[in-house]
Coordinates of C-alpha atoms in Angstrom, one line a residue:
X1 CA 92.3 82.9 121.7
X2 CA 90.6 82.3 124.8
X3 CA 86.6 81.9 125.0
X4 CA 84.5 81.8 127.9
X5 CA 83.4 78.2 128.8
X6 CA 80.0 76.9 127.8
X7 CA 77.3 76.2 130.5
X8 CA 77.6 72.7 131.8
X9 CA 74.7 70.8 132.0
X10 CA 75.4 69.0 135.1
X11 CA 75.1 72.4 137.1
X12 CA 71.2 72.3 136.7
X13 CA 69.6 71.1 140.0
X14 CA 66.2 71.2 139.3
X15 CA 64.1 73.5 136.9
X16 CA 61.2 73.6 139.4
X17 CA 63.5 75.8 141.9
X18 CA 64.0 78.4 139.0
X19 CA 60.6 79.9 139.3
X20 CA 62.0 81.5 142.4
X21 CA 65.3 82.8 141.1
X22 CA 66.2 86.3 140.0
X23 CA 68.8 86.8 137.5
X24 CA 70.8 90.1 137.9
X25 CA 72.2 89.6 134.3
X26 CA 69.0 89.9 132.8
X27 CA 67.7 92.7 134.9
X28 CA 63.8 92.3 135.8
X29 CA 63.4 89.2 134.0
X30 CA 61.7 86.5 135.9
X31 CA 60.2 82.9 135.3
X32 CA 56.8 83.1 133.7
X33 CA 57.3 86.5 132.4
X34 CA 57.8 88.0 128.9
X35 CA 61.4 88.3 128.3
X36 CA 63.0 91.6 128.2
X37 CA 65.9 92.0 125.7
X38 CA 68.2 94.9 125.5
X39 CA 68.3 97.0 122.5
X40 CA 71.4 96.7 120.3
X41 CA 72.7 93.5 121.9
X42 CA 73.7 90.6 120.3
X43 CA 72.0 87.1 121.4
X44 CA 72.7 83.4 120.9
X45 CA 69.9 81.2 120.7
X46 CA 69.9 77.2 120.7
X47 CA 67.7 73.9 121.1
X48 CA 67.6 73.5 125.0
X49 CA 66.3 69.8 124.9
X50 CA 67.2 66.8 122.6
X51 CA 64.5 64.3 121.6
X52 CA 64.8 62.2 125.1
X53 CA 64.3 65.7 127.1
X54 CA 68.0 66.0 127.9
X55 CA 69.4 69.3 128.2
X56 CA 71.9 70.3 125.7
X57 CA 74.9 72.2 125.9
X58 CA 74.5 75.7 124.3
X59 CA 76.9 75.1 121.2
X60 CA 75.3 71.4 120.3
X61 CA 72.5 72.9 118.4
X62 CA 72.8 76.7 117.7
X63 CA 70.4 78.5 116.0
X64 CA 71.7 80.0 112.6
X65 CA 70.4 81.6 109.2
X66 CA 71.7 80.0 106.3
X67 CA 71.6 83.1 104.3
X68 CA 69.9 81.7 101.0
X69 CA 69.6 84.0 97.9
X70 CA 65.8 84.7 98.2
X71 CA 65.0 83.2 101.6
X72 CA 67.3 82.4 104.6
X73 CA 66.1 79.1 106.2
X74 CA 66.5 78.9 110.1
X75 CA 68.8 75.9 110.8
X76 CA 70.7 74.8 113.8
X77 CA 74.1 72.6 114.2
X78 CA 77.2 72.0 116.4
X79 CA 79.7 73.8 114.3
X80 CA 79.4 77.1 116.5
X81 CA 82.4 76.6 118.7
X82 CA 84.8 76.5 115.3
X83 CA 82.9 78.7 113.1
X84 CA 83.1 82.2 115.1
X85 CA 80.4 83.4 112.4
X86 CA 77.9 86.2 112.8
X87 CA 74.9 84.2 111.3
X88 CA 74.8 82.5 115.0
X89 CA 73.9 86.2 116.5
X90 CA 70.6 87.8 116.7
X91 CA 69.6 91.1 117.7
X92 CA 66.1 91.9 118.7
X93 CA 64.2 95.0 118.3
X94 CA 61.0 96.1 120.5
X95 CA 57.8 97.4 118.8
X96 CA 55.3 99.6 120.6
X97 CA 53.1 96.8 121.0
X98 CA 55.7 95.1 123.4
X99 CA 57.0 92.5 121.1
X100 CA 60.3 91.9 119.5
X101 CA 61.3 91.3 115.8
X102 CA 64.3 89.0 115.2
X103 CA 66.9 90.0 112.8
X104 CA 70.5 87.6 112.1
X105 CA 73.6 89.4 112.3
X106 CA 75.5 87.6 109.7
X107 CA 72.9 87.9 107.1
X108 CA 71.0 91.1 108.0
X109 CA 67.7 89.3 107.6
X110 CA 64.5 89.7 109.5
X111 CA 62.4 86.4 110.5
X112 CA 59.2 86.4 109.2
X113 CA 56.2 85.6 111.4
X114 CA 54.7 82.9 109.1
X115 CA 56.8 80.2 107.8
X116 CA 56.8 78.2 104.5
X117 CA 54.8 75.1 104.0
X118 CA 56.4 71.8 102.5
X119 CA 60.2 71.5 102.2
X120 CA 62.3 68.5 101.1
X121 CA 59.3 66.2 101.4
X122 CA 57.9 67.6 104.7
X123 CA 54.8 68.6 103.1
X124 CA 53.1 68.9 106.7
X125 CA 55.8 71.2 108.1
X126 CA 56.1 74.9 108.3
X127 CA 59.6 76.1 108.2
X128 CA 60.7 79.3 109.7
X129 CA 62.4 81.5 107.2
X130 CA 63.6 85.0 107.0
X131 CA 63.3 87.9 104.4
X132 CA 66.4 89.0 102.4
X133 CA 65.1 92.6 102.1
X134 CA 66.8 94.7 104.9
X135 CA 64.1 97.0 105.0
X136 CA 61.8 94.2 106.2
X137 CA 61.3 94.2 110.0
X138 CA 60.1 90.7 110.0
X139 CA 57.5 89.2 112.1
X140 CA 56.9 90.1 116.0
X141 CA 57.4 87.6 118.7
X142 CA 57.0 87.3 122.4
X143 CA 59.7 85.5 124.5
X144 CA 58.3 83.8 127.6
X145 CA 60.9 82.9 130.4
X146 CA 60.5 79.2 131.5
X147 CA 63.6 79.0 133.4
X148 CA 66.4 80.6 134.4
X149 CA 70.1 79.3 135.2
X150 CA 73.3 81.8 135.6
X151 CA 73.5 83.9 132.6
X152 CA 71.1 81.8 130.5
X153 CA 67.4 82.2 130.1
X154 CA 65.3 79.1 128.7
X155 CA 62.4 80.6 127.0
X156 CA 59.7 79.9 124.2
X157 CA 59.2 82.0 121.3
X158 CA 56.0 82.8 119.9
X159 CA 54.8 84.1 116.7
X160 CA 52.0 87.1 117.3
X161 CA 50.8 86.5 113.7
X162 CA 49.9 82.9 114.0
X163 CA 50.4 82.0 117.7
X164 CA 52.6 79.4 116.9
X165 CA 55.9 78.5 118.5
X166 CA 59.3 78.1 117.1
X167 CA 60.3 74.6 117.2
X168 CA 63.2 72.2 116.5
X169 CA 61.7 69.0 115.6
X170 CA 61.4 68.1 112.0
X171 CA 59.8 64.7 112.4
X172 CA 62.5 62.7 111.3
X173 CA 64.9 63.3 114.1
X174 CA 67.4 65.0 111.9
X175 CA 66.6 68.5 113.8
X176 CA 68.2 70.7 111.4
X177 CA 65.3 73.1 110.5
X178 CA 63.5 75.5 112.7
X179 CA 59.6 75.1 112.5
X180 CA 56.5 76.6 113.4
X181 CA 54.4 74.3 115.7
X182 CA 51.0 74.3 117.5
X183 CA 51.1 73.9 121.4
X184 CA 50.8 75.6 124.5
X185 CA 54.8 76.1 125.0
X186 CA 54.9 73.4 127.6
X187 CA 56.8 70.5 125.7
X188 CA 60.5 71.3 126.4
X189 CA 61.5 69.3 123.4
X190 CA 59.5 70.9 121.1
X191 CA 59.5 74.3 122.4
X192 CA 62.2 75.6 124.5
X193 CA 65.2 77.6 123.5
X194 CA 68.2 78.6 125.6
X195 CA 69.2 82.4 125.2
X196 CA 72.2 84.5 126.5
X197 CA 74.1 87.4 125.4
X198 CA 76.4 86.4 122.5
X199 CA 80.2 85.5 123.5
X200 CA 81.6 87.6 120.7
X201 CA 85.0 88.9 120.0
X202 CA 85.3 92.4 121.8
X203 CA 85.0 95.3 119.3
X204 CA 88.6 96.1 118.4
X205 CA 89.8 99.5 118.3
X206 CA 90.1 101.0 115.0
X207 CA 88.1 98.6 113.4
X208 CA 85.9 99.9 110.5
X209 CA 83.5 98.4 107.7
X210 CA 84.7 100.6 104.7
X211 CA 81.8 98.9 102.5
X212 CA 78.9 97.0 103.7
X213 CA 77.1 94.4 101.5
X214 CA 73.4 94.8 101.0
X215 CA 72.3 91.2 100.0
X216 CA 70.6 90.9 96.5
X217 CA 71.4 94.6 96.0
X218 CA 75.3 94.9 95.8
X219 CA 78.0 92.7 97.1
X220 CA 81.5 94.2 97.9
X221 CA 84.5 92.0 97.4
X222 CA 88.1 91.8 96.8
X223 CA 90.1 94.4 98.9
X224 CA 93.2 96.3 97.5
X225 CA 95.0 99.0 99.7
X226 CA 98.3 101.1 99.2
X227 CA 99.9 104.1 100.9
X228 CA 100.6 107.1 98.7
X229 CA 103.6 109.4 98.7
X230 CA 101.8 111.9 100.7
X231 CA 100.5 109.6 103.4
X232 CA 97.2 109.2 101.8
X233 CA 95.9 105.6 102.4
X234 CA 93.6 104.4 99.4
X235 CA 91.6 101.5 99.5
X236 CA 89.6 100.0 96.5
X237 CA 86.9 97.3 96.4
X238 CA 84.6 95.7 94.0
X239 CA 80.8 97.0 93.9
X240 CA 79.2 93.6 92.3
X241 CA 75.7 94.3 91.4
X242 CA 73.1 91.8 92.7
X243 CA 75.4 88.7 93.3
X244 CA 78.8 88.1 94.6
X245 CA 79.9 86.4 91.5
X246 CA 83.2 87.3 89.6
X247 CA 83.3 89.2 86.0
X248 CA 82.6 86.7 83.5
X249 CA 80.1 85.0 81.3
X250 CA 80.3 81.3 82.5
X251 CA 78.3 81.8 85.9
X252 CA 75.3 79.9 86.4
X253 CA 72.1 81.8 86.7
X254 CA 73.4 84.7 84.6
X255 CA 72.4 83.0 81.3
X256 CA 76.2 83.5 79.9
X257 CA 75.3 87.4 79.8
X258 CA 78.5 88.3 82.4
X259 CA 78.5 90.1 85.3
X260 CA 78.4 94.2 85.8
X261 CA 81.2 95.1 88.4
X262 CA 82.4 98.7 89.2
X263 CA 85.3 99.7 91.2
X264 CA 84.7 101.8 94.3
X265 CA 87.5 103.9 96.3
X266 CA 87.9 105.5 99.7
X267 CA 90.9 107.3 100.9
X268 CA 92.3 108.5 104.5
X269 CA 94.9 111.0 105.3
X270 CA 94.3 110.4 109.5
X271 CA 96.1 107.0 109.3
X272 CA 92.9 105.2 109.0
X273 CA 90.9 107.1 111.7
X274 CA 88.7 109.0 109.3
X275 CA 87.9 108.1 105.7
X276 CA 86.4 109.8 102.6
X277 CA 83.2 109.2 101.2
X278 CA 83.1 106.0 98.6
X279 CA 83.5 107.0 95.1
X280 CA 82.9 105.0 91.8
X281 CA 86.1 105.2 89.7
X282 CA 84.2 103.2 86.8
X283 CA 80.8 104.8 86.8
X284 CA 79.2 105.1 83.2
X285 CA 82.1 102.4 81.8
X286 CA 80.2 99.1 82.9
X287 CA 76.7 97.8 82.1
X288 CA 74.4 94.8 82.7
X289 CA 73.7 92.3 80.0
X290 CA 71.1 92.2 77.7
X291 CA 70.1 88.8 76.3
X292 CA 70.6 88.4 72.8
X293 CA 72.0 91.5 72.2
X294 CA 75.3 92.1 74.6
X295 CA 77.5 91.3 77.4
X296 CA 78.0 92.9 80.5
X297 CA 81.0 95.0 81.1
X298 CA 83.1 95.2 84.3
X299 CA 86.1 96.0 86.1
X300 CA 87.0 94.0 89.2
X301 CA 90.2 92.7 91.2
X302 CA 91.9 95.6 91.4
X303 CA 95.8 95.6 92.8
X304 CA 97.2 98.8 93.7
X305 CA 100.8 100.3 94.2
X306 CA 102.1 103.9 95.2
X307 CA 105.4 105.4 93.6
X308 CA 107.4 106.7 96.6
X309 CA 109.2 109.1 94.5
X310 CA 105.9 110.9 93.2
X311 CA 102.1 111.4 93.5
X312 CA 101.4 108.5 91.2
X313 CA 99.2 105.7 92.1
X314 CA 98.6 102.8 89.6
X315 CA 95.6 100.6 89.8
X316 CA 95.4 97.2 87.6
X317 CA 92.3 95.2 87.4
X318 CA 90.5 92.6 85.2
X319 CA 88.3 94.1 82.6
X320 CA 85.7 93.5 79.9
X321 CA 83.1 90.8 79.5
X322 CA 85.1 87.4 79.9
X323 CA 86.4 85.8 83.0
X324 CA 89.3 83.5 83.7
X325 CA 87.6 80.4 82.8
X326 CA 85.5 81.6 80.0
X327 CA 86.0 80.9 76.3
X328 CA 86.5 84.5 75.4
X329 CA 90.1 85.9 76.4
X330 CA 90.2 88.0 79.4
X331 CA 91.3 91.7 79.4
X332 CA 93.2 93.8 81.9
X333 CA 93.4 97.6 82.3
X334 CA 95.5 100.2 84.3
X335 CA 94.1 103.4 85.7
X336 CA 96.5 106.1 86.8
X337 CA 96.1 108.6 89.5
X338 CA 98.6 111.7 89.8
X339 CA 97.2 113.1 93.1
X340 CA 97.8 110.3 95.5
X341 CA 94.9 108.5 94.8
X342 CA 92.1 111.2 94.9
X343 CA 91.2 110.6 91.3
X344 CA 92.1 108.3 88.8
X345 CA 92.2 108.6 85.0
X346 CA 90.6 106.6 82.2
X347 CA 91.2 102.8 81.7
X348 CA 94.0 101.8 79.4
X349 CA 94.1 98.2 78.4
X350 CA 97.3 96.4 78.6
X351 CA 96.0 92.8 77.8
X352 CA 97.3 92.5 74.0
X353 CA 100.8 93.4 75.4
X354 CA 100.5 90.8 78.0
X355 CA 99.4 87.9 75.5
X356 CA 102.4 88.9 73.2
X357 CA 104.8 87.7 76.1
X358 CA 103.4 84.1 75.5
X359 CA 101.1 83.8 72.6
X360 CA 99.8 80.2 74.4
X361 CA 98.0 82.1 77.1
X362 CA 94.3 82.0 76.7
X363 CA 93.5 83.7 80.0
X364 CA 95.4 85.5 82.7
X365 CA 94.7 87.9 85.7
X366 CA 96.9 90.1 87.9
X367 CA 96.3 89.0 91.7
X368 CA 94.4 91.4 93.3
X369 CA 95.4 93.7 96.6
X370 CA 99.1 95.0 96.8
X371 CA 101.7 95.5 93.8
X372 CA 105.1 95.5 95.4
X373 CA 107.6 98.5 94.6
X374 CA 111.1 97.6 94.5
X375 CA 113.6 99.1 97.2
X376 CA 116.8 98.1 95.3
X377 CA 116.2 98.5 91.5
X378 CA 115.7 101.6 89.7
X379 CA 115.2 102.1 86.0
X380 CA 115.1 105.8 84.7
X381 CA 112.5 107.5 86.8
X382 CA 110.9 104.9 88.5
X383 CA 111.9 101.9 90.8
X384 CA 110.8 98.6 89.4
X385 CA 107.1 97.3 90.4
X386 CA 106.2 93.4 90.4
X387 CA 103.1 91.4 90.2
X388 CA 102.0 87.9 90.1
X389 CA 99.5 86.9 87.3
X390 CA 97.6 83.5 87.0
X391 CA 98.0 82.2 83.3
X392 CA 95.9 79.3 81.6
X393 CA 97.1 78.2 78.1
X394 CA 94.4 77.8 75.4
X395 CA 92.5 74.4 75.5
X396 CA 93.8 73.6 78.8
X397 CA 92.8 73.6 82.7
X398 CA 96.5 73.9 83.7
X399 CA 97.1 77.2 85.8
X400 CA 100.4 78.5 86.2
X401 CA 101.8 81.5 88.1
X402 CA 104.3 84.1 86.4
X403 CA 106.0 87.2 87.8
X404 CA 105.6 90.5 85.9
X405 CA 107.8 93.4 86.2
X406 CA 107.5 97.0 85.1
X407 CA 110.3 99.6 84.6
X408 CA 107.9 102.6 83.7
X409 CA 105.3 102.1 86.2
X410 CA 102.8 100.0 84.5
X411 CA 102.9 101.0 80.9
X412 CA 105.0 98.1 79.7
X413 CA 105.7 94.8 81.5
X414 CA 107.9 91.9 81.2
X415 CA 108.2 88.4 82.7
X416 CA 110.6 87.8 85.2
X417 CA 112.9 84.9 84.1
X418 CA 111.6 82.4 81.6
X419 CA 108.2 82.7 80.0
X420 CA 108.2 79.1 79.6
X421 CA 108.9 78.3 83.1
X422 CA 106.5 78.9 85.8
X423 CA 108.0 79.5 89.7
X424 CA 104.6 78.1 90.7
X425 CA 103.1 75.5 88.3
X426 CA 99.4 74.8 89.4
X427 CA 99.6 77.6 91.3
X428 CA 96.9 80.3 92.2
X429 CA 96.3 84.0 93.1
X430 CA 100.0 85.0 94.3
X431 CA 101.8 87.9 95.8
X432 CA 105.1 89.3 95.6
X433 CA 107.9 90.7 98.0
X434 CA 111.4 91.3 98.0
X435 CA 114.1 89.7 100.2
X436 CA 116.7 91.9 102.0
X437 CA 119.3 90.8 99.4
X438 CA 116.9 92.1 96.5
X439 CA 115.8 88.6 95.2
X440 CA 111.9 88.4 94.5
X441 CA 109.8 86.3 96.7
X442 CA 106.3 84.8 95.2
X443 CA 103.8 83.6 97.8
X444 CA 101.0 81.7 96.0
X445 CA 97.6 80.4 97.6
X446 CA 97.2 76.6 98.7
X447 CA 95.4 75.1 101.2
X448 CA 96.8 75.5 104.8
X449 CA 99.7 77.6 103.7
X450 CA 101.6 78.8 100.6
X451 CA 103.7 77.6 97.7
X452 CA 106.8 79.5 98.1
X453 CA 109.8 80.4 95.3
X454 CA 112.6 83.0 95.3
X455 CA 114.0 84.4 92.0
X456 CA 117.7 85.0 92.4
X457 CA 119.2 87.6 90.5
X458 CA 122.5 87.4 89.1
X459 CA 124.7 89.2 91.3
X460 CA 127.2 90.4 88.6
X461 CA 124.3 92.0 86.5
X462 CA 123.8 95.5 87.8
X463 CA 120.9 95.8 85.3
X464 CA 118.9 93.3 87.4
X465 CA 117.7 91.5 84.1
X466 CA 119.1 88.0 84.6
X467 CA 118.8 85.3 87.2
X468 CA 116.8 82.1 87.9
X469 CA 114.0 80.9 89.8
X470 CA 114.8 78.3 93.0
X471 CA 112.7 75.2 93.3
X472 CA 109.2 75.6 94.6
X473 CA 108.5 75.0 98.3
X474 CA 105.6 74.5 100.6
X475 CA 105.1 76.6 103.5
X476 CA 102.5 74.6 105.7
X477 CA 100.3 76.0 108.7
X478 CA 97.9 73.7 110.9
X479 CA 94.9 75.1 109.5
X480 CA 93.7 77.6 106.9
X481 CA 91.6 77.5 103.7
X482 CA 93.1 78.6 100.1
X483 CA 92.6 81.9 99.6
X484 CA 94.4 85.3 98.5
X485 CA 96.2 86.6 101.4
X486 CA 99.0 89.0 101.7
X487 CA 102.9 88.4 102.2
X488 CA 104.7 91.6 103.7
X489 CA 108.1 92.1 104.8
X490 CA 108.6 94.8 107.5
X491 CA 111.8 96.7 109.1
X492 CA 111.3 95.7 112.8
X493 CA 113.4 96.0 116.3
X494 CA 113.7 93.0 118.2
X495 CA 112.5 94.3 121.7
X496 CA 114.4 91.7 123.7
X497 CA 117.8 91.9 121.7
X498 CA 117.7 95.3 120.7
X499 CA 118.8 93.9 117.2
X500 CA 117.0 95.6 114.1
X501 CA 116.1 93.5 111.2
X502 CA 113.3 92.2 109.0
X503 CA 110.0 90.5 109.9
X504 CA 107.8 88.4 107.2
X505 CA 104.3 88.5 107.5
X506 CA 101.9 86.2 106.0
X507 CA 98.1 86.7 106.2
X508 CA 95.3 84.1 105.4
X509 CA 92.1 82.2 107.0
X510 CA 93.6 80.5 109.8
X511 CA 91.1 78.5 111.7
X512 CA 89.6 75.8 109.6
X513 CA 90.6 73.8 106.5
X514 CA 86.9 73.5 105.0
X515 CA 85.9 77.1 105.1
X516 CA 87.3 80.5 105.1
X517 CA 87.3 81.8 109.0
X518 CA 89.3 83.7 110.9
X519 CA 91.8 85.9 108.9
X520 CA 95.0 85.9 111.1
X521 CA 98.9 86.8 110.7
X522 CA 101.7 84.6 110.9
X523 CA 105.0 86.0 111.3
X524 CA 108.9 85.2 111.1
X525 CA 111.8 87.1 111.8
X526 CA 114.4 86.7 108.7
X527 CA 117.7 85.4 109.4
X528 CA 120.8 86.3 107.2
X529 CA 120.8 82.9 105.6
X530 CA 117.0 83.0 104.8
X531 CA 117.9 83.6 101.1
X532 CA 116.5 80.5 99.3
X533 CA 113.0 79.2 99.0
X534 CA 113.8 76.2 101.2
X535 CA 115.4 78.5 104.0
X536 CA 112.2 81.1 103.8
X537 CA 109.8 78.3 104.5
X538 CA 111.8 76.8 107.5
X539 CA 111.4 78.0 110.9
X540 CA 107.9 79.4 111.0
X541 CA 106.6 78.8 114.6
X542 CA 102.7 78.7 115.0
X543 CA 102.9 80.3 118.3
X544 CA 104.0 83.3 116.3
X545 CA 100.5 84.1 115.3
X546 CA 98.0 87.2 115.6
X547 CA 94.2 86.2 115.1
X548 CA 92.9 89.6 113.3
X549 CA 89.5 88.5 113.5
X550 CA 87.5 85.3 114.3
X551 CA 84.7 85.5 111.8
X552 CA 84.0 84.2 108.4
X553 CA 86.4 86.1 106.3
X554 CA 88.4 85.7 103.1
X555 CA 90.9 87.9 101.2
X556 CA 93.2 90.4 102.7
X557 CA 95.8 92.8 102.2
X558 CA 97.7 95.2 103.9
X559 CA 99.7 98.3 103.6
X560 CA 102.3 100.5 105.7
X561 CA 100.7 103.5 107.3
X562 CA 102.9 106.7 108.1
X563 CA 102.1 106.0 111.8
X564 CA 104.2 102.8 111.6
X565 CA 101.2 100.6 111.7
X566 CA 99.9 97.8 109.1
X567 CA 96.7 98.9 107.5
X568 CA 95.2 95.6 106.9
X569 CA 91.8 95.5 104.7
X570 CA 89.7 92.1 104.4
X571 CA 86.8 90.6 103.5
X572 CA 84.3 89.7 106.7
X573 CA 80.8 87.9 107.1
X574 CA 79.1 85.1 106.0
X575 CA 80.1 85.0 102.4
X576 CA 78.3 87.9 101.8
X577 CA 81.4 90.2 102.7
X578 CA 82.1 93.5 104.2
X579 CA 85.1 95.2 103.3
X580 CA 86.8 95.8 106.9
X581 CA 89.8 97.8 107.9
X582 CA 92.1 98.1 110.9
X583 CA 95.2 99.4 111.5
X584 CA 97.6 97.0 113.6
X585 CA 100.8 97.8 115.2
X586 CA 103.8 95.2 114.9
X587 CA 103.7 95.2 118.7
X588 CA 100.1 94.1 118.6
X589 CA 100.9 91.4 116.0
X590 CA 103.6 89.8 117.9
X591 CA 102.6 90.6 121.6
X592 CA 105.4 93.0 122.1
X593 CA 108.4 90.7 120.7
X594 CA 108.9 93.3 118.0
X595 CA 108.1 97.1 117.5
X596 CA 108.3 98.9 114.0
X597 CA 111.9 100.1 113.5
X598 CA 110.8 103.5 112.1
X599 CA 107.9 106.0 111.6
X600 CA 107.1 106.9 108.2
X601 CA 106.6 104.9 105.0
X602 CA 110.2 105.7 103.0
X603 CA 108.5 107.6 100.5
X604 CA 109.7 111.3 99.3
X605 CA 107.2 113.2 101.2
X606 CA 106.6 110.7 104.0
X607 CA 110.3 109.3 104.8
X608 CA 111.5 106.9 107.3
X609 CA 112.3 109.0 110.9
X610 CA 115.6 108.2 111.9
X611 CA 115.7 109.8 115.5
X612 CA 118.3 107.8 117.6
X613 CA 121.8 106.6 117.6
X614 CA 120.7 102.9 117.3
X615 CA 118.3 103.7 114.5
X616 CA 121.2 105.7 112.6
X617 CA 123.6 102.8 113.0
X618 CA 120.9 100.3 111.7
X619 CA 120.2 102.5 108.4
X620 CA 124.1 102.2 108.0
X621 CA 124.5 98.5 108.7
X622 CA 121.4 96.3 108.3
X623 CA 119.4 98.5 105.8
X624 CA 122.4 99.9 103.8
X625 CA 121.1 98.6 100.4
X626 CA 117.8 100.0 101.0
X627 CA 116.8 102.6 98.2
X628 CA 114.5 104.5 100.3
X629 CA 114.0 107.9 101.7
X630 CA 115.2 108.8 105.4
X631 CA 115.0 111.6 107.5
X632 CA 117.4 112.0 110.4
X633 CA 116.1 114.1 113.5
X634 CA 117.0 114.4 117.0
X635 CA 120.6 112.9 117.9
X636 CA 120.6 110.8 114.9
X637 CA 120.8 114.1 112.9
X638 CA 124.3 114.8 113.8
X639 CA 125.5 111.4 112.7
X640 CA 123.7 111.5 109.2
X641 CA 127.1 112.1 107.4
X642 CA 129.6 110.6 109.5

């Protein structure tokens, strides 16, 4: 990813000359005048001078809103180049009187015209704050231009309510909080700010926020997505009331009452171009807690799978009042759709049967996002589905992954392998895929990568009931915060060799280890020998990487769309996440090295389309064991039965 270089201080030859300059980028803006700001444009603002009146690089002390629960404190730091966060971006709205309000794009908060006196022992300081109420337009400000250089204006920012100037000096040299200060704006150290249009990542085609968090009212979290038999893309997210906390009673500030969460959904029959209105799947089934009377009830952390042979879509979620680390046992429920995800039936609890698998378990939950349906194993009416759980034995803090499977589309569940032996001891949230030989891969979250293991079926057992886990391996990347990403294996064509094969994709935040920033996708072409955990983790090249987006971001998941694109759904924004969607082609992800092998999704209604001789040959050789649906057209139609 390339970014424009920051302005170099040495380029300034003398601020006294700037009064004669006129900047085309800023239109009619001139030194000594009030700055005219463009409606709907994002700006970056930074402390222009240090304590010794030395001009600063723009990224050295960039102004941001810390987005507190009740009030946002305006601060500034030097993390901007590595954070790629909208909290460093500001939008200005002009009033009829000609002044501007300031709104932070990361939090959505507007800056107030009067500050808060006394903070962290500085009782004589008036700190600049914002209001979490999104309806609040904030205080009114005038920006007076003091100097211009290139695309940068140097300005003072004055509150019309008090006549005071935004300053960067807190009296102790720490210079981390913005304060209001008296004066005439001539002191460059106290009152001068740099401002320019924000150097944001260009808006990506097809990117949409399906749900937008309103801080303090509703928080959306935990994306889940699948593509139904008829091509309907089904997206689900948590609707978390008042706070972003998980379901459960152990959260500070909730007095052990728990947390009300609903599940909401939207669908698209247009490959993600347009979406239905949001619908609440659990309306009337949840409630807030009442102190001394009852705990809250919620449904959250959904995982989805669509049956390729019918119109059924299965949703599995955490439910009830207790979270994973509570003293009470967690619950889990399923909800079934029989119309391609348009509507879902009432929840059915399945936690009692899960606890019977191992009576030592005190708590468990299914990993959110995508449940995987087998391409090789069919029992009765359904292809087998797999999901990973994280389980904890009673009286311990020991977490371990296990893989569950169901041969009746979620009614009953069994453990893959031994219930006593975890494929990923000390694991975390995990996802499941199948290798091209039918063995099962688990990918569990860890810092800067994934824990990987593979379940090898006993090849003489055509019932797919016996086998053993390999040894746990580590897949490490240069950076990346531990979070719930997605693993997906796609059918692709190598555009350089013309060879058809498989491409493994792994999504996760990729830019920093200390926070969740920059959801991206690593990819690797699977070789014939990549059938063990050790072989799978080898050969990943960090150059084979696509940055899906550069902002603060966390959980991500994906699904194959009928148009051949991968529909990615992820959390984006400054901890108060929006749920964002974008369809991305394999060609874009790999910079043209690979392309999607077929259109369609392999379902009964939306089969993979085989149109060319090369595709037909690949189906008979590379994908010969794939029990999916194919549709032959064009020149391939005459080859179907040969």
